[in-house]
XYZ file of C-alpha atoms in Angstrom:
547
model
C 23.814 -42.286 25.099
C 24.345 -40.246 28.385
C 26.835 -37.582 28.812
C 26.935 -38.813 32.503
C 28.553 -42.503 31.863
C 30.370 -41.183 28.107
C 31.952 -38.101 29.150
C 32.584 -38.710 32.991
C 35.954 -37.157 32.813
C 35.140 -34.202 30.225
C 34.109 -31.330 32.352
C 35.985 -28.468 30.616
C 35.390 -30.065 27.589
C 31.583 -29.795 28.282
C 31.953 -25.935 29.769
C 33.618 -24.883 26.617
C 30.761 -26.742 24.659
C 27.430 -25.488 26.279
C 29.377 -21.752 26.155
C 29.522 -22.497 22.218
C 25.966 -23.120 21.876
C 25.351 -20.343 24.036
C 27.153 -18.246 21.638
C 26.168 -20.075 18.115
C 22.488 -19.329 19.523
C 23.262 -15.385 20.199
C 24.733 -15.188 16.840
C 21.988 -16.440 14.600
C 20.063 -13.975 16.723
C 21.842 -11.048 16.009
C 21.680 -12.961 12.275
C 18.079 -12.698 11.979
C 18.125 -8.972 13.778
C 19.886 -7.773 10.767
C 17.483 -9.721 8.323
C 15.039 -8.198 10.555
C 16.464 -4.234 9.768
C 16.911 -5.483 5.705
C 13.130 -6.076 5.640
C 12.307 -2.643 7.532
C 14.969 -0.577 5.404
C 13.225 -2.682 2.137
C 9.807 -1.631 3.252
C 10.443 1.850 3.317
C 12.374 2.120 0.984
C 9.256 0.623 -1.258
C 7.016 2.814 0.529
C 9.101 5.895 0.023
C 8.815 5.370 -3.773
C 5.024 4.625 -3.897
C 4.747 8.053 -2.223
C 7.437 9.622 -5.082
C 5.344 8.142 -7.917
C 1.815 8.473 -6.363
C 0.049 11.309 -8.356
C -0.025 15.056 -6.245
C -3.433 16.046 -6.682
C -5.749 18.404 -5.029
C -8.555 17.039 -4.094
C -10.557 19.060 -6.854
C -8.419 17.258 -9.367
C -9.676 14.856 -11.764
C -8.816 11.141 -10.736
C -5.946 9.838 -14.126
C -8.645 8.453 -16.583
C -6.632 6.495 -19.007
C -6.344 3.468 -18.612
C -2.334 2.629 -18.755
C -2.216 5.600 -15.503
C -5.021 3.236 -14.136
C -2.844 0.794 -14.078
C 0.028 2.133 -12.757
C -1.487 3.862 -9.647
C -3.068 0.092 -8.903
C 0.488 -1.021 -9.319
C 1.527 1.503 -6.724
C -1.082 0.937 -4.797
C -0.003 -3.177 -4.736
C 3.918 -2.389 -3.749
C 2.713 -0.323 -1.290
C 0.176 -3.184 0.515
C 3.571 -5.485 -0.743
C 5.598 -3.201 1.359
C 3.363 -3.415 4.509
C 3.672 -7.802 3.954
C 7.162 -7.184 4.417
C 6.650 -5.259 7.809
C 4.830 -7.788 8.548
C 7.795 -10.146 8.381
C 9.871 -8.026 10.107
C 7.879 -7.653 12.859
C 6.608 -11.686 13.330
C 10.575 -12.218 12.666
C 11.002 -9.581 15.549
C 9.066 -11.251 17.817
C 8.714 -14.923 17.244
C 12.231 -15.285 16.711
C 15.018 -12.383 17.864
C 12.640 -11.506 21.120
C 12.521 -15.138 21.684
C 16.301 -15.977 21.158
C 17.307 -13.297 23.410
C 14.950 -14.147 26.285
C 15.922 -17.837 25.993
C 19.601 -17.097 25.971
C 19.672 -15.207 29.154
C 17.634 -18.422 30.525
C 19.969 -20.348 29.008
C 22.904 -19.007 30.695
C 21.614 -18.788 33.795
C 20.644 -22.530 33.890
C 24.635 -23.436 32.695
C 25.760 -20.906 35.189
C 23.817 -23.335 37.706
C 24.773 -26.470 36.527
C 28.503 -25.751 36.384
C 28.556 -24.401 40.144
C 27.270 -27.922 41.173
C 29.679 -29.562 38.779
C 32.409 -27.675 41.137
C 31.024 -28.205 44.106
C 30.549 -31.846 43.909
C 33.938 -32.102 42.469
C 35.683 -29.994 45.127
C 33.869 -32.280 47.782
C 35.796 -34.922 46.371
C 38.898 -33.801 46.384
C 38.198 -32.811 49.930
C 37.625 -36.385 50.478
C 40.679 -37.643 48.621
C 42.928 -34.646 50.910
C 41.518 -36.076 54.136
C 41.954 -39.747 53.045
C 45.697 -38.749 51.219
C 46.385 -37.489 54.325
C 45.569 -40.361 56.670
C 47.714 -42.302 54.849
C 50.387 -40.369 55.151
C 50.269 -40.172 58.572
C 49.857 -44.547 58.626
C 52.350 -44.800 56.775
C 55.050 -42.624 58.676
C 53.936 -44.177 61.785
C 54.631 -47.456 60.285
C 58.372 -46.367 59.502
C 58.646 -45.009 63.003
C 57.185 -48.493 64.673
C 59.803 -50.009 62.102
C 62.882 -47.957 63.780
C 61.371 -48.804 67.198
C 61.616 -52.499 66.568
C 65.028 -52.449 64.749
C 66.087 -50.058 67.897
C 64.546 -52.678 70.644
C 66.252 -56.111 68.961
C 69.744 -54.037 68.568
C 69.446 -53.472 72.373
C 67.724 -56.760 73.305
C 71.097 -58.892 71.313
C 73.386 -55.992 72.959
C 75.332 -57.787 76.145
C 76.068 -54.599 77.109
C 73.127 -53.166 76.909
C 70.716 -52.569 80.738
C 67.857 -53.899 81.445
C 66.078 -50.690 81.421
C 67.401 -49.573 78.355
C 65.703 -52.961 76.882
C 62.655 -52.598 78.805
C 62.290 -48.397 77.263
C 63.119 -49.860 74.134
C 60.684 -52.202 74.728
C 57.995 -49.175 75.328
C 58.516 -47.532 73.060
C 58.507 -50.005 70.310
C 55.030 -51.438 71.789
C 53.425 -47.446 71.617
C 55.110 -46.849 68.097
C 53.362 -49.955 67.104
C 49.529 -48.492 68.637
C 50.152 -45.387 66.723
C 50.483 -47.580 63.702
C 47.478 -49.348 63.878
C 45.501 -46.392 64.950
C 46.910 -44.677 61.690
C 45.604 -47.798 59.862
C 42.417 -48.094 61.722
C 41.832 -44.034 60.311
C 43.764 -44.761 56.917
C 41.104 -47.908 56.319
C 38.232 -45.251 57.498
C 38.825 -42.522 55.324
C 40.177 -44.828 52.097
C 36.252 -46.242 52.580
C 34.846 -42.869 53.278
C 36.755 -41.434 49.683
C 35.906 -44.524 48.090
C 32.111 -44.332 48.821
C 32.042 -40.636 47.986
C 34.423 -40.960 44.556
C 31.492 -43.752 43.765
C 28.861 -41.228 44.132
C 30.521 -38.711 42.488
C 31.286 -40.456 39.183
C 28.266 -42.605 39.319
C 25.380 -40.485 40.415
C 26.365 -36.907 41.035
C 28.593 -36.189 37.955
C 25.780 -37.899 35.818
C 22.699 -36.330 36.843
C 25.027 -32.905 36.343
C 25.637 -34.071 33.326
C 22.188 -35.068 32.279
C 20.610 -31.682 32.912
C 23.791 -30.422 30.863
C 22.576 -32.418 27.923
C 19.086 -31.910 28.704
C 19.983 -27.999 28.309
C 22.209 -28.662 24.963
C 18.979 -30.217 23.080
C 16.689 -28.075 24.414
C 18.948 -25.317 23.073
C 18.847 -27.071 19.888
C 15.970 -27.650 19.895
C 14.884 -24.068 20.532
C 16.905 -23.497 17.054
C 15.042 -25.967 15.237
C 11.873 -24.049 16.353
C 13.421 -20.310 15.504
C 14.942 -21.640 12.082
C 11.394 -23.220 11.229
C 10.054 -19.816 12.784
C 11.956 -17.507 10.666
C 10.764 -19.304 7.297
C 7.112 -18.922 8.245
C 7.193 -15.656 9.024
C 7.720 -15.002 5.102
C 6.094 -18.217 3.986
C 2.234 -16.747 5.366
C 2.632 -13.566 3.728
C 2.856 -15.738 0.599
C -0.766 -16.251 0.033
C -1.117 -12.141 0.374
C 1.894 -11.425 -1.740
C 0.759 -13.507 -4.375
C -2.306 -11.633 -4.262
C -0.561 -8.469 -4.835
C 1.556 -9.642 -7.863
C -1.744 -11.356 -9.108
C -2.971 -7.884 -8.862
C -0.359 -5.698 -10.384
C -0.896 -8.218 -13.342
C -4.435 -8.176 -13.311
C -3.778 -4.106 -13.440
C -1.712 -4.547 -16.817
C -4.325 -6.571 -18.036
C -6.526 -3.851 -17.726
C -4.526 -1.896 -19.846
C -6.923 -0.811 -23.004
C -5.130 1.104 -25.714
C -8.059 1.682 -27.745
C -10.188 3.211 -24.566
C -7.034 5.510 -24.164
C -6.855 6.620 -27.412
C -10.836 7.143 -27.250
C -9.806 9.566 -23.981
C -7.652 11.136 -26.013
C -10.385 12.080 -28.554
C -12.441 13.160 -25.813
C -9.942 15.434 -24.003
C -8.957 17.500 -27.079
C -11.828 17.147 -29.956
C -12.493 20.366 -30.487
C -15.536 19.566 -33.489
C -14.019 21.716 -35.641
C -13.989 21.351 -39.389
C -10.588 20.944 -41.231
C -10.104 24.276 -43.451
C -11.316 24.585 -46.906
C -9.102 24.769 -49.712
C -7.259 28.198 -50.277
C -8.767 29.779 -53.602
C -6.594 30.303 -56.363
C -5.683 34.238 -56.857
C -4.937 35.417 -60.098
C -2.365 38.348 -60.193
C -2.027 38.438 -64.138
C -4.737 40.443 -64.876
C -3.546 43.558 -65.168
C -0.444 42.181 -66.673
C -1.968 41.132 -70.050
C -4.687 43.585 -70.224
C -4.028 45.609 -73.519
C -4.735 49.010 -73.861
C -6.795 48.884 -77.384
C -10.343 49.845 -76.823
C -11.763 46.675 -79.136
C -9.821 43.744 -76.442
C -12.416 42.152 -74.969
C -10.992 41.994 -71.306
C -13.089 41.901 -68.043
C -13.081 45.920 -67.049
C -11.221 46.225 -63.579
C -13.930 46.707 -60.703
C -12.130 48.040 -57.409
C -15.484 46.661 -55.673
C -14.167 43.384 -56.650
C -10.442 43.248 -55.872
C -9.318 40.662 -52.913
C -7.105 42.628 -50.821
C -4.355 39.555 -50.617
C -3.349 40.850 -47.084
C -6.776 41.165 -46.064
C -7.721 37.539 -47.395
C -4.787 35.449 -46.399
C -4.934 37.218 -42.633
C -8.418 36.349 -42.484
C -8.004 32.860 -43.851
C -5.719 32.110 -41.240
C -7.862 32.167 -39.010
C -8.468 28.478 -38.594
C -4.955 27.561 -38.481
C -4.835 27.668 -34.929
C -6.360 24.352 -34.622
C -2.611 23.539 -35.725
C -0.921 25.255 -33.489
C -0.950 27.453 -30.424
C -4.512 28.108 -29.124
C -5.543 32.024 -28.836
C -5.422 33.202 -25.134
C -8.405 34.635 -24.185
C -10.625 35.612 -20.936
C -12.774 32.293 -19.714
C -16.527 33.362 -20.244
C -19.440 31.895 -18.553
C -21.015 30.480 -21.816
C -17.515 28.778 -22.243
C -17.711 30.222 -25.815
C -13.822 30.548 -25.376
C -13.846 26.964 -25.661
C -14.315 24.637 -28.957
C -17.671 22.997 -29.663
C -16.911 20.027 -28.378
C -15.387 20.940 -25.485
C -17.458 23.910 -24.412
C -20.498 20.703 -24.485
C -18.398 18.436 -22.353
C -17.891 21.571 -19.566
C -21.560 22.664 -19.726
C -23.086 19.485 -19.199
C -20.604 19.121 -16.396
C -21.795 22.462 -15.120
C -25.441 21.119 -15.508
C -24.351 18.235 -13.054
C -22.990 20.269 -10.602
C -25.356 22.655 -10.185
C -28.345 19.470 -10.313
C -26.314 17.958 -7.477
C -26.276 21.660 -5.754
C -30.313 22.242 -6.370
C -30.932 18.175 -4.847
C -29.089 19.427 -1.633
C -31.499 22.790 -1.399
C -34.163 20.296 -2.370
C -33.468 18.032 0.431
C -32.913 20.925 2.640
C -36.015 22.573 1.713
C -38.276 19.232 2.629
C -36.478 18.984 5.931
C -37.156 22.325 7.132
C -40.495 21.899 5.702
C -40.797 18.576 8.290
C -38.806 20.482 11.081
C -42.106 23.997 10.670
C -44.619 21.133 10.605
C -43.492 19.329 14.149
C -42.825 22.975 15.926
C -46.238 23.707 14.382
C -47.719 20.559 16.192
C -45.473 20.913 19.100
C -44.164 24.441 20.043
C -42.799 23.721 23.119
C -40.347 22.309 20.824
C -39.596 25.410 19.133
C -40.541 28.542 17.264
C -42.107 28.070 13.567
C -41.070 31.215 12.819
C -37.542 30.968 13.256
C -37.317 28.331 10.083
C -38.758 31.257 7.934
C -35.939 32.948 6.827
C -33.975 29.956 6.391
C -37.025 28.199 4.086
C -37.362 31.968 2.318
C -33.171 31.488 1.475
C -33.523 27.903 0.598
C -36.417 28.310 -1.657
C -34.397 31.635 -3.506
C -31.527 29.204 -3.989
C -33.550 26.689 -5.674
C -34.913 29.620 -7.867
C -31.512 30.826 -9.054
C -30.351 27.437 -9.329
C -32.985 26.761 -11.570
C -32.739 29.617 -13.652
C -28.620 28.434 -14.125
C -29.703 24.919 -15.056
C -31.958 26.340 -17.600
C -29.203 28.933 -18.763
C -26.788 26.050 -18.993
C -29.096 24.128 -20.980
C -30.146 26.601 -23.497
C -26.237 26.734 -24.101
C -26.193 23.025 -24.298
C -28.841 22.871 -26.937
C -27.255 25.556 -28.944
C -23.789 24.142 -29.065
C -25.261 20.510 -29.785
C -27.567 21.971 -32.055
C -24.415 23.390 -34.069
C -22.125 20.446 -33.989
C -25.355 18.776 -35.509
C -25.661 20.865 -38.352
C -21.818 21.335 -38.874
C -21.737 17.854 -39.297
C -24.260 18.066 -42.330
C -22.532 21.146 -43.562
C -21.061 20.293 -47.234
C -17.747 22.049 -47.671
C -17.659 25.129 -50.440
C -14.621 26.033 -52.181
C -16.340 29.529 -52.777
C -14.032 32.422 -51.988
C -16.525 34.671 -50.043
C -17.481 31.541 -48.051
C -13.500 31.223 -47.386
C -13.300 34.434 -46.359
C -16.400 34.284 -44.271
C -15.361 31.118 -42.487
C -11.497 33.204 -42.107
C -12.919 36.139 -40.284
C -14.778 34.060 -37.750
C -14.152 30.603 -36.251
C -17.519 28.331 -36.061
C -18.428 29.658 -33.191
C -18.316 33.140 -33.868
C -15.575 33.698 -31.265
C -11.812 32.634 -32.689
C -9.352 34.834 -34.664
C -6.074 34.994 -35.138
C -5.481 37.943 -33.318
C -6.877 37.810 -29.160
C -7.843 41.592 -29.208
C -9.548 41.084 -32.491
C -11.930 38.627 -31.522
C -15.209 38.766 -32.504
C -18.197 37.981 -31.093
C -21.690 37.700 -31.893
C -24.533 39.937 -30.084
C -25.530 38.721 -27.015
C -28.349 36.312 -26.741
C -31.086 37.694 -25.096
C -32.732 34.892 -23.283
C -36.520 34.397 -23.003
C -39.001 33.654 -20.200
C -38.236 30.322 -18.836
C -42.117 29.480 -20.129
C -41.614 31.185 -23.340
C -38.541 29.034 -23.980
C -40.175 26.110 -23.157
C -42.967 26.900 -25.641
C -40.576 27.373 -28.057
C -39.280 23.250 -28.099
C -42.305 22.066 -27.471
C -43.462 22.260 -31.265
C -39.877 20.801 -32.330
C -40.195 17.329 -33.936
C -39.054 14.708 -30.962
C -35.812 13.018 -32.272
C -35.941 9.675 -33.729
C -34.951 6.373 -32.243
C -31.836 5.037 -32.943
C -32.148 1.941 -30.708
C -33.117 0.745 -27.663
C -32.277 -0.398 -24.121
C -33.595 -2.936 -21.342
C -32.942 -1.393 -17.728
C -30.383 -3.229 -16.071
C -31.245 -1.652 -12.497
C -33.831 0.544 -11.639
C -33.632 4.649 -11.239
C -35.735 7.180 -9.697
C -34.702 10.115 -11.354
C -35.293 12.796 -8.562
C -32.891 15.131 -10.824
C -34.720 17.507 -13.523
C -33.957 16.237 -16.930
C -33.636 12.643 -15.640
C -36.083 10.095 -16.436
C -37.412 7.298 -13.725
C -37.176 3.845 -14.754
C -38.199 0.340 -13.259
C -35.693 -2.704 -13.201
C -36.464 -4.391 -16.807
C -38.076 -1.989 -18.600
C -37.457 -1.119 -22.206
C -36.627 2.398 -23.332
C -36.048 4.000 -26.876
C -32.441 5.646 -27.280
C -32.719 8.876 -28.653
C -29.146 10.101 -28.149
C -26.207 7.919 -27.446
C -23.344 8.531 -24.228
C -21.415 11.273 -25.383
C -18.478 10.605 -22.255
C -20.692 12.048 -19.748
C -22.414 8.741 -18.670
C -25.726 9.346 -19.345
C -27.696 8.476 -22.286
C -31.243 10.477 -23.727
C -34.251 7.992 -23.900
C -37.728 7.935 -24.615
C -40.376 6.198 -22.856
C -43.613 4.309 -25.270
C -45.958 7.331 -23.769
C -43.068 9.933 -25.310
C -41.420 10.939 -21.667
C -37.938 11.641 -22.277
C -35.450 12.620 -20.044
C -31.342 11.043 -19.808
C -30.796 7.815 -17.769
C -27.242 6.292 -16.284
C -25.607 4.737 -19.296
C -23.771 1.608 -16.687
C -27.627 1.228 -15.452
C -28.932 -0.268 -18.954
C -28.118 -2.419 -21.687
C -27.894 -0.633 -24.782
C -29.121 -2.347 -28.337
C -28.326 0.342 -31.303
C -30.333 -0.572 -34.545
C -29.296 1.086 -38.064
C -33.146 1.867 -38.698
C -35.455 2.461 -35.884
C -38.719 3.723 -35.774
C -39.104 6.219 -33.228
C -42.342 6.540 -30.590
């Protein structure tokens, strides 16, 4: 099957061919340019609405803690690595396939281009040939007519009586050089008619075909070069699968994570105040003085102003726990975070206690390397001047100091508010009226009414000497086990209030996680201090004997 020996005669047919190729193979190019600019437009138009959905937060915000906004932000966070797969097709469709296309096309044409012009040539060649040889025979065969006319002219005058002997013997001469032109003409004719024939040979039997050949061999390779682009273009996509799959696997595994009872926990967390619910209302009885008889002898209880509930009075005051219920009293934010309910005002001083432990580990850090940095100028002072660390040390070591003494502050709050929630919880409700009215004119922590400017506080504590404070605890009962724990990982506890433990070693629990992640425990030598609650493994036991 050779284009050369099958389509010998098909030239045009073949120029009009290889220019439809040419042009089939530019327009699945500019096909896959424009799949190219759907999977660029697609990837930023996924990218554009990660950004719109991804959460705007400072970087002092709190990262979403529930876990259904978990969820979604690892969603996000899988379209948007999705969206950069799909670059990625664009761009190994870009250049495996379009930037290949278009560079083989202009090879492409230049090749045809080549092959056509030598198609041309060899066929103008031979129609050269078949001019020269037409031609020839043209002239042979006019000289034959005029040798015929010289004959015909010769035998009229050689049978003519009348005719002279030189008229015969021209006749004669002429005829004889009519007749050499003739077969000159032949002679030439004969040449070139060999000469075309040889040449027309070549032409349709080994020019023409190797043209032809290198045609074809351009036509498949072009085809060929398709196969390659179309197979190309599929696994561009088909190796971003694996990642792809990954993604969707991940956005799954990220519903799956989805915990309704952990959010509804959070919930609990953010807004428990550790209030109680209010008591009863007391029943007011307005009929006394409407059946009180004016005889002397009616026994009747004898009106005592001392004794009369103001209704205005009571009710106003009552109300003063209904806020839980609706719109929380604005206030000023005080240090103590007394503003706050119990529960909350525990969950923002421990995180002040964290914060300000972090803070005094930094000074502590700093402190021991400027402590290191006096020692070596002290060894060395070419290196430097001890002296000039001084005032630095003298600021470091203040820090720590006032650091300290807002730990302990914090603390003492800590203790008080826990210490309350404790014995709130205990607290059996009365359905007395003073105790109504009591609980009305101030909330449970002394510092809620219903009216902002009519809040009222307690007198100010007047905090003791940190060693006086510590005296004070130290002849409290130590709290009794509730459980135990087996250390999953080991902790050094550099931070005050922590407690150091070894890899495997078992702990009493004293006080469970509270949300904070970090749980009290007791060593068997009655060290206690709080531990990282995702560094043990927590057993809780109804009745435990404490250490």
């Amino acid at each position: 099957m050779s284009w050369g020996t099958e389509l010998w005669d098909q030239f045009d047919n073949l120029d009009k061919h290889t220019q439809w190729g040419i042009d089939f193979l530019e327009k699945y190019a500019k096909f896959v340019k424009e799949r190219i600019e759907i999977e660029q437009n697609y990837a930023k138009q996924l990218r554009n609405l990660v950004k719109k959905y991804c959460p705007k937060r400072s970087p002092k915000d709190e990262e979403p803690r529930f876990t259904s906004c978990i969820a979604f932000f690892n969603i996000l966070n899988e379209l948007n690595d999705y969206a950069g797969q799909r670059e990625v097709v664009a761009e190994e469709m870009g250049h495996r396939v379009y930037g290949e296309l278009m560079r083989y096309s202009h090879d492409l044409k230049t090749e045809r281009k080549m092959h056509l012009q030598e198609g041309r040539k060899a066929q103008q060649y031979l129609d050269m040939c078949w001019k020269q040889m037409d031609n020839s025979k043209k002239k042979f065969e006019r000289e034959c007519r005029e040798a015929e006319k010289a004959q015909q002219s010769y035998e009229r005058l050689d049978n003519d009586t009348n005719a002279t002997k030189a008229d015969v013997e021209k006749a004669k001469q002429q005829l004889n050089l009519r007749t050499h032109m003739a077969d000159e003409n032949k002679n030439e004719y004969a040449a070139q008619l060999q000469t075309f024939n040889g040449e027309q040979h070549k032409h349709y039997y080994i020019v023409i075909p190797q043209i032809y050949k290198q045609l074809q061999e351009m036509d498949e390779r072009r085809t060929i070069k398709l196969s390659e682009c179309y197979k190309g273009f599929a696994d561009s996509e088909r190796k971003v699968i694996p990642i792809i799959s990954k993604c969707l696997e991940g956005m799954i595994l990220a519903a799956k994570s989805v915990d309704e009872h952990r959010d509804s926990q959070l919930v609990i967390d953010c807004f428990k105040s550790g209030f109680e619910p209010p008591g009863d209302f007391p029943f007011e009885d307005y009929s006394q003085n409407i059946y009180r008889t004016i005889s002397d002898g009616t026994i009747s209880t004898p009106k005592q102003e001392g004794m009369r509930i103001d209704s205005k009075t009571t009710v106003g005051k009552a109300k003063g726990k209904l806020w839980l219920f609706g719109k929380k009293p604005k206030g000023p934010a005080l240090e103590d975070f007394s503003h706050l309910p119990p529960e909350q005002r525990r969950k923002k001083l421990q995180q002040r206690i964290d914060e300000l432990n972090r803070e005094l580990q930094k000074e502590t850090d700093q402190k021991d390397a400027l402590i290191k940095m006096k020692d070596v100028y002290e060894k060395n002072p070419q290196m430097g001047d001890p002296g000039s660390l001084q005032p630095k040390l003298t600021e470091t070591m203040s820090n720590m100091d006032r650091l300290r003494m807002e730990i302990h502050k914090n603390e003492a709050w800590l203790s008080e508010v826990e210490g309350k929630v404790a014995a709130r919880s205990d607290r059996r409700h009365s359905s007395d009226i003073n105790h109504l009215v009591t609980q009305g004119r101030e909330s449970p922590e002394g510092s809620y009414t219903d009216d902002a400017n009519q809040e009222v506080r307690g007198p100010p504590q007047q905090h003791a000497h940190p060693n006086e404070f510590d005296d004070e605890f130290e002849d409290d009962e130590p709290l009794p086990a509730i459980g135990h724990c087996k250390a999953i990982y080991p902790f050094d506890g550099h931070n005050e209030g922590t407690l150091a433990m070894k890899e495997g070693e078992i702990l009493y629990i004293i006080e469970e996680d509270k949300g904070d992640g970090w749980t009290r425990a007791r060593r068997h030598n009655g060290e206690e201090g709080y531990v990282p609650t995702s560094y043990i493994d927590v057993t809780l036991e109804k009745n435990s004997k404490g250490s």
